Structure formats: structure tokens, C-alpha cells
Amino acid sequence: MAKRSSLFIRIVEGKNLPAKDITGSSDPYCIVKVDNEPIIRTATVWKTLCPFWGEEYQVHLLPTFHSVAFYVMDEDALSRDDVIGKVCLTRDTLATHPKGFSGWAHLTEVDPDEEVQGEIHLRLEVVPGTQACRLRCSVLEARDLAPKDRNGASDPFVRVRYNGRTQETSIVKKSCYPRWNETFEFELEEGAAEALCVEAWDWDLVSRNDFLGKVVFNVQRLRAAQQEEGWFRLQPDQSKSRREEGNLGSLQLEVRLRDEMVLPSGCYQPLVQLLCREVKLGTQSPGQLILLIEETTSTECRQDVATTLLKLFLGQGLAKDFLDLLFQLELGRTSEANTLFRSNSLASKSMESFLKVAGMRYLHGVLGPIIDRVFEEKKYVELDPSKVEVKDVGCSGLHRPQTEAEVLEQSAQTLRAHLGALLSSLSRSVRACPAVVRATFRQLFRRVRERFPSAQDENVPFIAVTSFLCLRFISPAIMAPKLFHLRERHADARTSRTLLLLAKAVQNVGNMDTPASRAKEAWMEPLQPTVRQGVAQLKDFITKLVDIQEKDELDLHRALSLQAPLVKEGPLFIHRTKGKGPLMSSSFKKLHFSLTTEALSFAKTPSSKCVNELNQWLSALRKVSINNTGLLGSYHPGVFRGDKWSCCHQRDKTDLGCDKTRSRVTLQEWNDPLDHDLEAQLIYRHLLGVEATLREKHRQLSAGPEAGPVLTGPGGAPEDPLAQLLQVLRDLQEAHRSSPAASPPLEPSRVLELQT
């Protein structure tokens, strides 16, 4: 049994930020830190005091984390970025909001004395003296201290204060992992209420020393314990009065903490097997559990439930069957072809998640080059006459105003070129599309054609495919390429308009150029020739896409099953050191790395770019190492240069690491390795929340006129699927009650009791 914690984070927007640039504006972005570890950086929104980000992240982290902080920064091209302010939410605060924290929060000024990190290793003893007992404090070492100097390190020393006396260690130059091994003694007065304070500082020759953190101990508790030793988390100095809030602007956030106690795999097998059996039986199942789950799922949590179910069945090899069942359920209650898959049903949400899980690499291959071209050209594009801005253009050395007609014609040419390139790229991508995606679209195409067989509905099967492929996958990626990891930054206003117009054109093609889509925005008419040609291309593409036989699907699946699933790929720089001593030189070589669940390999070919590249690589490495039985307990974060480690200055190359290895924080990605037990636990938690509704539904069915005797299988278990589900929920509830929580703290509890 293990405790899993995760944070859903949505950074919405900021307002009334102070101007940091001489232009009277700012270039704001956000940095998110969990316990002072940076994990997320949003895009920079240029020249605004009211930025909109709209970025969402799912973060997995240790249950013992303390806080999550949001720093709003102003990006500067020539100097260090300015700190505008921050919002800090503690774990306790988030725990008091079961549905999550949502709303505006005032930014507060960042106090350097509160920006601390790291731990210090101390040994504390009460020893007998000639006249009175003495308090002995041994300052051994510290790790992961905040770097305060320009060289990326600090010059730390420790100041120990008790009962009016102060003693200091020596200074360790250029290290965030210092070792002192120095001991200090103080006389203990009987009944004294004075606390022992251990402070870490960064020494500076010219300016004042920088505060690195402190630990405060209750001496009376220490006297009772006689001796304690361990690693202590450094705390900020909160003795100063709080600054006034509100003059630095506000940040709108949505943050939701989720703690899950995951049972051993065997506990979830009855639930997983029951749901899998329902999917295999499809619409022939007497219980229709999937339909009941859809009916009892509220709109606000439908996306989460859809994603969890999709991942659960994907791990069982039943994703296609699950989606096929949802297609049939939706078609069964749809009478008008033009309303098919237009609502936010469980089928629509599950298919959205499926395309992101199974088709993200495919999307990058098809759409990536077109998006890059739009960003690189940065042309002014506008088709709406009411929004045209007449610009000056050069003509043989003479400047003349460009007419509105010229702007519209030039814009139409640019959009026709982008749309044509996208449709050509899509037409050539049939073989590149994953087999499971093709097979799922084949099922969708067949089911819709069976439901709407008339000649007047001949386009409906094609529109059903494009409603997901174009309207819910390609078009959103065009409008927000950063959120689909196609670009590192958000587009500026000019590029955003080009992307929006291109997305509208793709939607018109996806709607098969219906009169209704043309009537909405008549000014899109200049693109109609390309749109009509695109409809023919798209129909030909879909015809080939769904033309995949069962044998071809199995062959492709078999070939993919022999490959380890890809977790992360992209360019990295390899650092090479030449020579020894002070005259050694360094060089970097750029290579393309690929990380799977089994190996880390590299080649010389470049690849795509991603947001938060460093954190994504760290997350990927942590994910594939989580079950590594040979994982070291400690490591050196520096390098062995010359005759010592750069991090802790130890001269023994085989010396144990100065920092501990830990899983820390991982960012959730669509291509993460599946966690079957966690997905089953999430489904159980959702079903437990609607158990009363399911029980009432079962009572109504049992009391109905068509209800018969309750049938039981071997061992007395009910054969009614809904009754079986209710029994499984009771068993899991009992398993949770009887299993001890396995969430050991990072530090022994005896050490934490000494802190005040």
C-alpha cells in the first residue's frame, strides 16, 4: 500500500501587475516551485500588465511536500529577470479545500530571508559537566543550500546561538554541499526556557551576508531525549512583519491536491475484471455498467473520468473496444446526424484523451513543420475587412500605403499556402498514423455508416471522423501550439491571428464545407477553392485511413509490442572536459537522445522542441527509475574536477554522494508509462462517490416489473453486474480500512518533534 499525491495546477491569468520596463509595461511569466524546486515555467506574455496564460499541468510529488509557490517574473533580454511577486500555498491550505483552491490571490513581495532551501545534518547531546550539564551541538554538513552568489554556489557558514552566546563554524567557499564537522558547547541553566537556534549564512566580502535558513530546537525536549542526530529541513526567518498585499497585482489560479492510498494490485483485480468483461460484452451486457458510469458522472469531472477509464482499458488492451462501446451508446441516443458527437459526452471526452495519449507524436509529425513556418514568417494576415490594418510597404525604395484589397489578397494567399501544406502533410501520413488510432477510426466510421445509411447522409461518417481528428485535435493544437508542446512560447498577437484563421479553415474542411459553416463568416470566401479541394483530399485520406484489416492491425501491434514504449526524446548537450588542472578546457556536443522504459540511447539527428525541457527530462528519468532496485541512496550533483568534487570539495572520488536521491517531482505527460493500480484506484474513488446513486438505481431495477429472482454464481456471488459492482466497492472499502497507511516521512518523527 502506497500513498500517491498529485497536484492539478492551472495558471489562468494575472492583472494589475507593476511596470518593470521603461516602456511602462512588463514581459511576465510564471515559475512554479514545489519546496523550492523549480518544476514549471510558463510562456512569456510580452508587453502587458494583464497577461493571460491558461496553462495546465498535472504534477506527481511526495506526500510529504510542504508548499507550492508561484513566482511572477519579468523577462529581460539584457539583464537578470525581475521578480514581481509570489503566491505561496501550503499543503495544509490545499488540504482544507477538497475541491481545490480557485480564485484570485494577491502577489506578495519576495523576501530573500524567506527564500530558503536545503537541510542541515546536526548531532545534539546533553552531556554532564563539572558544575552543570552542557549542551553540545555538532554541525556536520549541509546539502542543497540555496545558491546566493553569481558563480551558482554559496560560501556557507553556520551560526549557533543559545542563551545570549553565539559561535560560528568556518567558511566553506563555493559550495552548496558543505562539510564542517565542528562541535560547539554551551552551559545549560536549570529551568532555562531559551531555545537553541542554528542558522546557515552565505558569507560575502563586500555586501551583507545572505540568510540561508535556520532550525530552532526546544531545549527542554532535548534535555529529556539526551541525544538526537539527523537531517533537519532549514526554515525561513518569519520574525519580520508581513508586507502589505495588493500593490503588486493578482494571480488567478486553480490548484487541486489529490491524495490517493493505492492498494496492492490484487485488490483491484475484481473491479478491473468486471469492467473489462462489460466492455467485451459491449451492448449485449445485461448490466450496462459503462452506461451507468456515464449517467452518474457530472459534467465537471467527466474529463477526468474519461481519461482514467481510457488509460485503464489502454493498459488492458481494450481501448478500441471501450471507445467502440461508447460510440454505439452515443449513436443509440442520437436522432439527428448534425448533432452527433457535438456534446461533451463521455464518448467525446474519452476520444479526446485517446488521441492525446496515442496520437501526440503523430500530430507533431503532421503539424509541427507548418506551425514552425507560421512562427518564422510572422506575416500580417487578416481576412475580415472590419479588422484590416493598412500598413506601409516598401516599393522600389518608395513607401506607399498598402490598400485594403492588397492586404486581403496577400492574406488569402498566405492562408491558402499554409492550408494546402497542412492538407498535403495529412494526406501523406496514413502509414505514420498509429495502428490503434486507425482501427478506432475504422470502428467509428463503420458504426456511423450503419446508423445513417441513406445517400443524403453519405458525408456523416467522414464528418464523425473529422469531428475528432480536425475539430478536437488538430484545430486546438493550431490555436494553442504551446499547450500541445509544438512550441516553447505562446504566439504573439499577429501570429495568434494567423493561427486562428488557419484553424477556422481547417474546421470548414472538417465540416465538409457545409452551407452552415460557410454562412457563419462570409469573409472566409477567398479560401473556398482551397477548402473545396481540401474536402476531397480529406475524404480520400479518411478512406485510406480506415482501410486497415485485422491482420495488418495485429502485425503492427506485434511490431510495436517488441519496442519499449518511448518516454521522452529530444536534443541534449554532452559536456566534455579536456586536460587536467586549471588550464583544462570544456566543449559541448549536441546529440539527439531517446529515453524508453528500458534504455537511454542517442543519435546525431535533431528533433522537436518542448516546453520546460530540463524538467521534462528530469521527470522522464525519474519515472523510468522509480522501480530500479539498484538505485543509489546518494549522489554527487557536481563533477569530479582536478582532485575533488565540485559540489562538496571531497577529494575521494569514490566518496558517498553528498546529496540524497529521491523521486521528488514529476510532470505528468500524455506518453507517461501507465500506472494500472493508480488508474483502478481513481475509478474506485469516483464510483465510491456515486455509490448511493448506484445503489438507488439497483433498488429501482430490482423492484421493477421485469425484475426476476436474484441469480448467484459460484460461491454465492451475485451475477447481476450492478450488484457485483456494489459488492466490489464494499470489498475495496474494507481493504482500505484494514490496510495500514504506508507513507513514511522523509525524516524520523523523533527529529521533527524537536523543531518549533
Coordinates of C-alpha atoms in Angstrom, one line a residue, residues 91 199 317 407 442 489 648 682 694 721 755:
R91 CA 0.0 21.8 1.8
E199 CA 21.4 29.4 11.4
G317 CA -5.5 -3.8 -24.5
V407 CA -3.9 43.2 -47.6
R442 CA -12.4 2.4 -38.6
R489 CA 6.4 30.0 -26.3
C648 CA 31.2 19.2 -1.6
L682 CA -9.1 6.6 -9.3
L694 CA -25.8 3.3 -8.0
P721 CA -23.3 -6.8 -12.9
Q755 CA 11.5 21.7 15.9

